[in-house]
PDB file of C-alpha atoms in Angstrom:
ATOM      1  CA  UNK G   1      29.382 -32.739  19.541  1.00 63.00           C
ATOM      2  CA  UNK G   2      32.628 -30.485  19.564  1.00 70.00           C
ATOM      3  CA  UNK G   3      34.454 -30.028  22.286  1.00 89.00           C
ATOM      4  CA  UNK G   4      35.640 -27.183  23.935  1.00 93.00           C
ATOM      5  CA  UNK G   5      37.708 -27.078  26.896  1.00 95.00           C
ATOM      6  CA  UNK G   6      38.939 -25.011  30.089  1.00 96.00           C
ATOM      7  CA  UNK G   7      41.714 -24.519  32.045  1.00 97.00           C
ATOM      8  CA  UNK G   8      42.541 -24.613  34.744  1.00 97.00           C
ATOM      9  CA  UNK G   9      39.438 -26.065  36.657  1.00 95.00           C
ATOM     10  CA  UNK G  10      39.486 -24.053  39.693  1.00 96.00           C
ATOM     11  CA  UNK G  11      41.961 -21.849  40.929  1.00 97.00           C
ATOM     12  CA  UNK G  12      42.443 -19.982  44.385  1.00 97.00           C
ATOM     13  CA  UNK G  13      44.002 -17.206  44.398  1.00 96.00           C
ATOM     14  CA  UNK G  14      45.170 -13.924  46.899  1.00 96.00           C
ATOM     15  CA  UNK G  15      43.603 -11.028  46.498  1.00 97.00           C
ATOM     16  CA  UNK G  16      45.325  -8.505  44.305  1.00 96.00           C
ATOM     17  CA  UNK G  17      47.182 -11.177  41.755  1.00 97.00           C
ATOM     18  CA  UNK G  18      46.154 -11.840  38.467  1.00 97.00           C
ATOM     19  CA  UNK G  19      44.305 -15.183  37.393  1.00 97.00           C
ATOM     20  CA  UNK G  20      44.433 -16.576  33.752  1.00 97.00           C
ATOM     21  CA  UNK G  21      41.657 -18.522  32.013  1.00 98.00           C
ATOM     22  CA  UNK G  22      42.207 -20.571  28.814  1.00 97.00           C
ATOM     23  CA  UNK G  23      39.607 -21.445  26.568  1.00 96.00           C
ATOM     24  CA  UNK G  24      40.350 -23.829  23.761  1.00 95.00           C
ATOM     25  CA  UNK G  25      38.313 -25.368  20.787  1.00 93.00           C
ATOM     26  CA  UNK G  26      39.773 -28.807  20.388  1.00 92.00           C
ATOM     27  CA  UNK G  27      38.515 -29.767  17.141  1.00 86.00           C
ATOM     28  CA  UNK G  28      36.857 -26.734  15.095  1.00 86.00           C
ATOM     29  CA  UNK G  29      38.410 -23.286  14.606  1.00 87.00           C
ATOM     30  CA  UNK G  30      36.299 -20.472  16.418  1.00 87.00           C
ATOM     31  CA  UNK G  31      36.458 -17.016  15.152  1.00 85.00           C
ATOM     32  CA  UNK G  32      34.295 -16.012  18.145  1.00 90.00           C
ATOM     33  CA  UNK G  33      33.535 -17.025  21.544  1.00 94.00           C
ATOM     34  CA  UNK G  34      32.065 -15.859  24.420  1.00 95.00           C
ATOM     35  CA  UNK G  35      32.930 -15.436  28.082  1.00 97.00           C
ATOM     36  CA  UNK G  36      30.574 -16.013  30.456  1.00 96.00           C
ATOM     37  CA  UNK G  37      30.279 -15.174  34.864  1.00 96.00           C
ATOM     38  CA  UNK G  38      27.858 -17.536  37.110  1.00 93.00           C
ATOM     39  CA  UNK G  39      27.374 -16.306  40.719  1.00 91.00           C
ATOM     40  CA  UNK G  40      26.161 -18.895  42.993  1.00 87.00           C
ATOM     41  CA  UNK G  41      22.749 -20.198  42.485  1.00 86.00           C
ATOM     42  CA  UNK G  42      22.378 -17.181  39.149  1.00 90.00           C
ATOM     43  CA  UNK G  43      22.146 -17.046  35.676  1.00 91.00           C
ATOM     44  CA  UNK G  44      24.967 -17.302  33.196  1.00 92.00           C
ATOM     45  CA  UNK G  45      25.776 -13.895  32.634  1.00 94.00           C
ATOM     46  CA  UNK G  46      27.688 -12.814  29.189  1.00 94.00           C
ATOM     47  CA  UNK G  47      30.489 -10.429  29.552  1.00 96.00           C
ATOM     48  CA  UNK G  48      32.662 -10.133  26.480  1.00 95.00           C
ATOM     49  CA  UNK G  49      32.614 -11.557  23.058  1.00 93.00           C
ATOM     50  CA  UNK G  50      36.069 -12.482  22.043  1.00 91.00           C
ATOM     51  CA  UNK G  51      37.490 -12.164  18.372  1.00 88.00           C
ATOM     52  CA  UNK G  52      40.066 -13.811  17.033  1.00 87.00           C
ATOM     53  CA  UNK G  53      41.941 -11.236  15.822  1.00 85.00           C
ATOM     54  CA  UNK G  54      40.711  -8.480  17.307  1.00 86.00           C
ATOM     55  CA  UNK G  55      39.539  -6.327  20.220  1.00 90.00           C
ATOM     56  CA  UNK G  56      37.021  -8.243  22.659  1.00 93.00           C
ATOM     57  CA  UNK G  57      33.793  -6.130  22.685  1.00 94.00           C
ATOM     58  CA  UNK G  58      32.384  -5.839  26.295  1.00 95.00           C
ATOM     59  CA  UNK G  59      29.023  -5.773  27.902  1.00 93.00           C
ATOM     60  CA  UNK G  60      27.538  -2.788  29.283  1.00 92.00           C
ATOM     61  CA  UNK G  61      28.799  -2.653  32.729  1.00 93.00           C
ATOM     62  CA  UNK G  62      32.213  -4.825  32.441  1.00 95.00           C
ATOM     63  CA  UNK G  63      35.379  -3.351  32.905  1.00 94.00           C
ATOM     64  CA  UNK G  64      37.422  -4.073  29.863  1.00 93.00           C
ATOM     65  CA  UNK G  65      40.909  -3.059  31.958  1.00 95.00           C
ATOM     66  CA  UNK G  66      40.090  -5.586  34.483  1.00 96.00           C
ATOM     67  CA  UNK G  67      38.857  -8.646  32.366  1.00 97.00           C
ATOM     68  CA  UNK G  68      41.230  -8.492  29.601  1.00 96.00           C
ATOM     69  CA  UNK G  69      40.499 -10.919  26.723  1.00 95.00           C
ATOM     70  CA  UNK G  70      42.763 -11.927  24.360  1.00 92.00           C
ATOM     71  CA  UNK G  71      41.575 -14.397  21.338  1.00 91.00           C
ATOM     72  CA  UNK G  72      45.199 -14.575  19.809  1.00 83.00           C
ATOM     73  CA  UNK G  73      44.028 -18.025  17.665  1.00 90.00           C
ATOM     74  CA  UNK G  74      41.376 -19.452  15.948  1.00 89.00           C
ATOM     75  CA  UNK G  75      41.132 -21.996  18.771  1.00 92.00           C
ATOM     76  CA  UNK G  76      42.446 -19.891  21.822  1.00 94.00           C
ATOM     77  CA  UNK G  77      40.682 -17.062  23.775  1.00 95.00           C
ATOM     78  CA  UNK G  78      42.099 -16.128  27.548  1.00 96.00           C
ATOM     79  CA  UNK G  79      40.272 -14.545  30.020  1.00 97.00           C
ATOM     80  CA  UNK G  80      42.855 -12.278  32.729  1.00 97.00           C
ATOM     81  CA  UNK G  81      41.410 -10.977  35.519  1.00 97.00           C
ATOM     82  CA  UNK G  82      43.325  -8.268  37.361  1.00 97.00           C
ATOM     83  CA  UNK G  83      44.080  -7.617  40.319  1.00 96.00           C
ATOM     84  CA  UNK G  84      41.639  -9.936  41.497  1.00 96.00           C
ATOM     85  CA  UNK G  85      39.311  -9.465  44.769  1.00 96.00           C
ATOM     86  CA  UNK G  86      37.027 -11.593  46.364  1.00 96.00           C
ATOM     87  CA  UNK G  87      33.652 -10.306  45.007  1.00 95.00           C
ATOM     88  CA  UNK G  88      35.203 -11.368  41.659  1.00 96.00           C
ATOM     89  CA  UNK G  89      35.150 -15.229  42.766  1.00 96.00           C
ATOM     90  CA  UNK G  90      32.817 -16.532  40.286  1.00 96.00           C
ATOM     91  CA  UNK G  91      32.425 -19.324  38.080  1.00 95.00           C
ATOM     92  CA  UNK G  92      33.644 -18.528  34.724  1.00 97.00           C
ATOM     93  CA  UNK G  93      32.118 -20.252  31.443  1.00 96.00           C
ATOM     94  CA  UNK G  94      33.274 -19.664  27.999  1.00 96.00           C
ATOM     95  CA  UNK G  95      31.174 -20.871  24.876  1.00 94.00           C
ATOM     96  CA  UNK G  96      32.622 -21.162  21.732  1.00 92.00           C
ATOM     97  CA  UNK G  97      30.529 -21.084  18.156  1.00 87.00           C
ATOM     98  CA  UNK G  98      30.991 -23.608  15.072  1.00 80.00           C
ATOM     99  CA  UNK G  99      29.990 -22.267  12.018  1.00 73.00           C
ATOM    100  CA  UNK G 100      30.287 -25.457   9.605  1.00 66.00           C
ATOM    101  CA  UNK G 101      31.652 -25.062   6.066  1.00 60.00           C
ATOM    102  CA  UNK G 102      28.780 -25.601   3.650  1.00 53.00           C
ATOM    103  CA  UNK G 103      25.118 -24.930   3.809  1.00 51.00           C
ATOM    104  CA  UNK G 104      24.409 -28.400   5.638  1.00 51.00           C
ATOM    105  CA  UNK G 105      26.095 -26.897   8.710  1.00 57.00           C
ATOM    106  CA  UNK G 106      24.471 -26.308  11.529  1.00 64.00           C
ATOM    107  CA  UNK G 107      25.947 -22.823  13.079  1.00 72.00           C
ATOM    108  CA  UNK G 108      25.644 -23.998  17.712  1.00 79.00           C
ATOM    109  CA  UNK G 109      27.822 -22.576  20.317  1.00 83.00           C
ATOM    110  CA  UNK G 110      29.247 -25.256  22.894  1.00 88.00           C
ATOM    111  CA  UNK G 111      30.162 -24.853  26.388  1.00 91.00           C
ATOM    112  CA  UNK G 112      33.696 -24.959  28.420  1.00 94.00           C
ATOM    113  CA  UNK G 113      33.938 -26.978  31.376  1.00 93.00           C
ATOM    114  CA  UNK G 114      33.876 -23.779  33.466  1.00 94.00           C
ATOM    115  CA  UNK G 115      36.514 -22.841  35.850  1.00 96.00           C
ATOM    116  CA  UNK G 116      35.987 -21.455  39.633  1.00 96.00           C
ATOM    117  CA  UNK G 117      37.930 -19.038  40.883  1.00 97.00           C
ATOM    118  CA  UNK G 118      38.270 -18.041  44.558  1.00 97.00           C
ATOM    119  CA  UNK G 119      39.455 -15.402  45.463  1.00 97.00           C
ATOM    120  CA  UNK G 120      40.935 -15.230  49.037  1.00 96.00           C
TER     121      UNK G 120
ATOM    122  CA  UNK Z   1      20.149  -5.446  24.534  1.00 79.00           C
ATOM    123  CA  UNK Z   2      17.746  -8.160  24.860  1.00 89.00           C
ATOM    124  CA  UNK Z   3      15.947  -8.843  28.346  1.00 93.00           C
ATOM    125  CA  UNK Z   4      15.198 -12.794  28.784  1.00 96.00           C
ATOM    126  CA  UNK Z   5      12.362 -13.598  31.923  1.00 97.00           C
ATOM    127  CA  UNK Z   6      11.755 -17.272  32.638  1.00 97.00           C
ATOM    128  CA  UNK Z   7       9.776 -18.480  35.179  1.00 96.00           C
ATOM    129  CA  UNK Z   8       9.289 -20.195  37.459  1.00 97.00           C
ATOM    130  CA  UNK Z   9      12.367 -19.691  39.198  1.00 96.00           C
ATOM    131  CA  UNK Z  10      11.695 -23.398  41.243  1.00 97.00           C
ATOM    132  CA  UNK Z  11       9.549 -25.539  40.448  1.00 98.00           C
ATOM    133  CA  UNK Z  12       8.810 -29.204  42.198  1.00 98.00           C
ATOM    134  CA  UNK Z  13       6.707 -32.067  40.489  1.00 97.00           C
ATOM    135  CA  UNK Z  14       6.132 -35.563  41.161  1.00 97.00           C
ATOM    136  CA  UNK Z  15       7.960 -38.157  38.798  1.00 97.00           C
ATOM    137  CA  UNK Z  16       5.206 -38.885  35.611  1.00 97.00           C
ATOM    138  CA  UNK Z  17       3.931 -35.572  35.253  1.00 97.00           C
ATOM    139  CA  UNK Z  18       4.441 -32.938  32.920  1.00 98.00           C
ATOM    140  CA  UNK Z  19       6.541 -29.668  33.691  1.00 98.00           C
ATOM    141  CA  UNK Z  20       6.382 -26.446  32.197  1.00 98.00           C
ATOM    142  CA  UNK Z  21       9.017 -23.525  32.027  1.00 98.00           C
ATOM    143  CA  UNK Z  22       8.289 -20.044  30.536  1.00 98.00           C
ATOM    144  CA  UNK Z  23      10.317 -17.124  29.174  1.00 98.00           C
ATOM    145  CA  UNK Z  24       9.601 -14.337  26.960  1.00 98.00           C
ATOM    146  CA  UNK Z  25      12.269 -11.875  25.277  1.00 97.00           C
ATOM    147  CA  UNK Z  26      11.719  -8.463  24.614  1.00 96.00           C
ATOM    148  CA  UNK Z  27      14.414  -7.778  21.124  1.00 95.00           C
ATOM    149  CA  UNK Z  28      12.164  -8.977  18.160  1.00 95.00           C
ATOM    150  CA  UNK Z  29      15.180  -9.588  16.081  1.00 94.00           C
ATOM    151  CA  UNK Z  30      16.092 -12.333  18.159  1.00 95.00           C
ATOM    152  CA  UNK Z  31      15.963 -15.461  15.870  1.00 93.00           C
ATOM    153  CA  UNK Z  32      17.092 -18.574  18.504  1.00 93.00           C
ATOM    154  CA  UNK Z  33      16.213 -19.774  21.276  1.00 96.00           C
ATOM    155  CA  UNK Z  34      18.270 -22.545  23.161  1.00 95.00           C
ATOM    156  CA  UNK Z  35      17.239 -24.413  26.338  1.00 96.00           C
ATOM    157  CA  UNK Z  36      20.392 -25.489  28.429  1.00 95.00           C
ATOM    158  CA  UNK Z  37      20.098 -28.072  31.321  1.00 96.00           C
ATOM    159  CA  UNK Z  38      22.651 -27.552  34.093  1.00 94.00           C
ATOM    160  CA  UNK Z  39      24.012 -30.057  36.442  1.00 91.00           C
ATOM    161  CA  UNK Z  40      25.743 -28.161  39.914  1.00 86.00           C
ATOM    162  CA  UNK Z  41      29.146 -27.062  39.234  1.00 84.00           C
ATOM    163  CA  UNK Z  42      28.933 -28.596  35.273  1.00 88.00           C
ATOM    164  CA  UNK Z  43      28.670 -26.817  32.326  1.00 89.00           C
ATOM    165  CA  UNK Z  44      25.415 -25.826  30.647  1.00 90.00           C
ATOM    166  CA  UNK Z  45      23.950 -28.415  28.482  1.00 91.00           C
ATOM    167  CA  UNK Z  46      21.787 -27.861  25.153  1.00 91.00           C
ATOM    168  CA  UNK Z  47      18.754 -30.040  25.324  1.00 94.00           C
ATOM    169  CA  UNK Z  48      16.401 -28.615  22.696  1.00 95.00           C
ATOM    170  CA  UNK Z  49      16.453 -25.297  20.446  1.00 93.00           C
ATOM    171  CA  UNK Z  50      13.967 -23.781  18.429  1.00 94.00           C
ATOM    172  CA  UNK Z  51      14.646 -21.186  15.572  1.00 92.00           C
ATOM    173  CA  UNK Z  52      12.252 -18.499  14.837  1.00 90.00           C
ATOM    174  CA  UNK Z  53      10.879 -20.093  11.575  1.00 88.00           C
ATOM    175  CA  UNK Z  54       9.478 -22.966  13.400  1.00 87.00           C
ATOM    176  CA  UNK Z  55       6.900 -22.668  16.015  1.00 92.00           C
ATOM    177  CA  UNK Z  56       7.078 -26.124  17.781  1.00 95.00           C
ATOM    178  CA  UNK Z  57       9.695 -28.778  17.976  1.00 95.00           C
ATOM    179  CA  UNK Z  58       9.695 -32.061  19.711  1.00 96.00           C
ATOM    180  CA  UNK Z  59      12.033 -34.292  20.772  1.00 94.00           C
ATOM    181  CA  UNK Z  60      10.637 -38.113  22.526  1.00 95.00           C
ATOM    182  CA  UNK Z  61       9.928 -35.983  26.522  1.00 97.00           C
ATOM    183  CA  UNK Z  62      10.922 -32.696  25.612  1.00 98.00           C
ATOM    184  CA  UNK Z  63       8.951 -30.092  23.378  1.00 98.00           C
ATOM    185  CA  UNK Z  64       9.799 -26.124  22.686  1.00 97.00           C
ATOM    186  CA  UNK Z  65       7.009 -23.670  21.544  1.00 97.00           C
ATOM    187  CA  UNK Z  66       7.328 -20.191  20.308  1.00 97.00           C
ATOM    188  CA  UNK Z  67       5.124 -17.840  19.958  1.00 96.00           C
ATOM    189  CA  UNK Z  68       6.711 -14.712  17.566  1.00 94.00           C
ATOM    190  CA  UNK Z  69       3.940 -12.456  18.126  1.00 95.00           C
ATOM    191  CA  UNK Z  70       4.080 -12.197  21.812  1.00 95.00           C
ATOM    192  CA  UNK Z  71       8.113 -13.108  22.367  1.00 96.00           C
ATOM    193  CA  UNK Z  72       7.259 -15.750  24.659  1.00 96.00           C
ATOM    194  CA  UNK Z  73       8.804 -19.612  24.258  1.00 97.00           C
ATOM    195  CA  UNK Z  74       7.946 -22.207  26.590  1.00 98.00           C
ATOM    196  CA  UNK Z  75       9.695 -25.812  27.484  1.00 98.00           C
ATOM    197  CA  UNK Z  76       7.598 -28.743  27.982  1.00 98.00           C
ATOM    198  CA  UNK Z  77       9.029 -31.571  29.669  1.00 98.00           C
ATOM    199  CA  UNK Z  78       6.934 -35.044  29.784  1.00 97.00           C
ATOM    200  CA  UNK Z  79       6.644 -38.023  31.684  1.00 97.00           C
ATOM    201  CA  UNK Z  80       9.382 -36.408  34.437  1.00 98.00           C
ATOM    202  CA  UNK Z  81      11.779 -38.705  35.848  1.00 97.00           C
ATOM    203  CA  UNK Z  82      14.236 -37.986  38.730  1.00 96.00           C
ATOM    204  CA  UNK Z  83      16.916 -37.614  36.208  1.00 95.00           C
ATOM    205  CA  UNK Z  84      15.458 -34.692  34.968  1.00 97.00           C
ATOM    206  CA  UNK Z  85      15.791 -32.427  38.089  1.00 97.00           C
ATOM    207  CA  UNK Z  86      18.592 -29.497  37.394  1.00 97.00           C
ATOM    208  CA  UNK Z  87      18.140 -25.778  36.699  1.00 96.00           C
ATOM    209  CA  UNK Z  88      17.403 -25.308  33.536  1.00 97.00           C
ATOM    210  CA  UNK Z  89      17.923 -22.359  31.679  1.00 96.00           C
ATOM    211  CA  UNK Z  90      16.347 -20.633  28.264  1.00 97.00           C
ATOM    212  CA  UNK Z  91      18.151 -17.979  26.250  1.00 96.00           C
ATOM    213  CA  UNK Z  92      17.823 -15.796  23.027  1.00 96.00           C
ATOM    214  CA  UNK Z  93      20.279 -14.932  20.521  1.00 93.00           C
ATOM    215  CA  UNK Z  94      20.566 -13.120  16.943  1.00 90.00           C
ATOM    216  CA  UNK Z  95      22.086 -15.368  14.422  1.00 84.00           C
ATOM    217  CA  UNK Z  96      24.060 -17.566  16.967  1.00 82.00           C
ATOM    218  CA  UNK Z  97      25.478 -14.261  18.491  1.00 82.00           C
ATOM    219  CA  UNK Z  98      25.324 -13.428  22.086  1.00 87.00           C
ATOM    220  CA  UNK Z  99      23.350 -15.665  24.310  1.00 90.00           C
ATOM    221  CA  UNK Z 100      20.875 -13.994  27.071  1.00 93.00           C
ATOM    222  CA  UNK Z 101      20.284 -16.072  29.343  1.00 94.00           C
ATOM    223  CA  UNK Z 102      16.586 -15.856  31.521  1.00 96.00           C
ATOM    224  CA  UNK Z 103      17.813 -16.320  35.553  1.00 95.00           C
ATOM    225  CA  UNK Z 104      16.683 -20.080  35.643  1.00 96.00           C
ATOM    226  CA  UNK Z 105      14.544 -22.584  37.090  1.00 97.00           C
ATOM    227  CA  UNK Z 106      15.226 -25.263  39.466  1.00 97.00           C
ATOM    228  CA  UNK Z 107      13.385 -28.144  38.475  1.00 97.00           C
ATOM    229  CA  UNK Z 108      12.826 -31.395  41.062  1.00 97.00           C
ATOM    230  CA  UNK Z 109      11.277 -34.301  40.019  1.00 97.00           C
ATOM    231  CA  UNK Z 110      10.240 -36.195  43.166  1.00 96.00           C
ATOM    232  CA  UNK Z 111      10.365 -40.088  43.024  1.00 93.00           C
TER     233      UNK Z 111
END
């Protein structure tokens, strides 16, 4: 399957710096992705849909100013979060969807690697 | 938006027999439904999805159902093996859009 990647890993941070995500499609272009927040031992839950091209639209309840999402490529999307606290240590997954040229394509969205953030 | 419940939220079996996970969705325009397996600190993975033009879909241990009518879909795992215990989780999506995820259910298969 395509691949989509993360970085970095995990980071640990102080609280009131700003942390930034990468999440890169390494061999399809993706016109949208997702980002994604999993607290311990939760659900996956979505909080923005990224565009390439333009403005990230948010989920009820997610502060756009604080998670700022920029999709500046069709295989880029960055997640910032700002001034960062400690309830916002999370594990952050981004999904990425292939829409396949031709009608034998099969339109799937595949996972990052996830990164953890910790923030101290 | 659309509301995904899946339960159990734990659920423990012995290796051999078969386990069952439900969820049900309350948008009706929802049109796929993915089942993600997900190892601790690992990314989600897709083991089976069903779209909502088919009602059943198999593949060798692992079988979806959906039922339209009601907005339930339900994952049937056979002939569990130790491998198989993770959380797994179902969601819903319109065309491929947004996932919703239901909150999970830890499966263990005991040896």
């Amino acid at each position: 399957g395509a691949v989509v990647s993360q970085h970095p890993s995990w980071v640990i941070c102080k609280s009131g710096t700003s942390v930034k995500i990468e999440c890169r499609s390494l061999d399809f272009q993706a016109t949208t992705m997702f980002w994604y927040r999993q607290f311990p031992k939760q659900s996956l839950m979505l909080m923005a849909t990224s565009n390439e091209g333009s403005k990230a639209t948010y989920e009820q309840g997610v502060e756009k100013d604080k998670f700022l999402i920029n999709h500046a490529s069709l295989t880029l999307s960055t997640l910032t979060v700002t001034s960062a606290h400690p309830e916002d240590s999370s594990f952050y997954i981004c999904s990425a969807r292939q829409t396949p040229e031709g009608l034998a394509g099969v339109t799937t969205q595949y996972f990052g690697p996830g990164t953890r953030l910790t923030v101290l | 938006g659309e509301n995904v419940e899946q339960h159990p939220s734990t659920l423990s079996v012995q290796e051999g027999d078969s386990a069952v996970i439900k969820c049900t969705y309350s948008d009706s325009a929802s049109n796929y439904f993915p089942w993600y397996k997900q190892e601790l600190g690992k990314r989600p993975q897709l083991i089976i999805d069903i779209r909502s033009n088919v009602g059943e879909k198999k593949d060798q241990r692992i079988a979806v159902t959906l039922n339209k009518t009601a907005k339930h879909f339900s994952l049937h795992i056979t002939e569990t093996q130790p491998e198989d215990s993770a959380v797994y989780f179902c969601a819903a999506s319109l065309n491929f859009n947004k996932f919703y995820f239901g909150s999970g259910t830890k499966l263990n298969v005991k040896p």
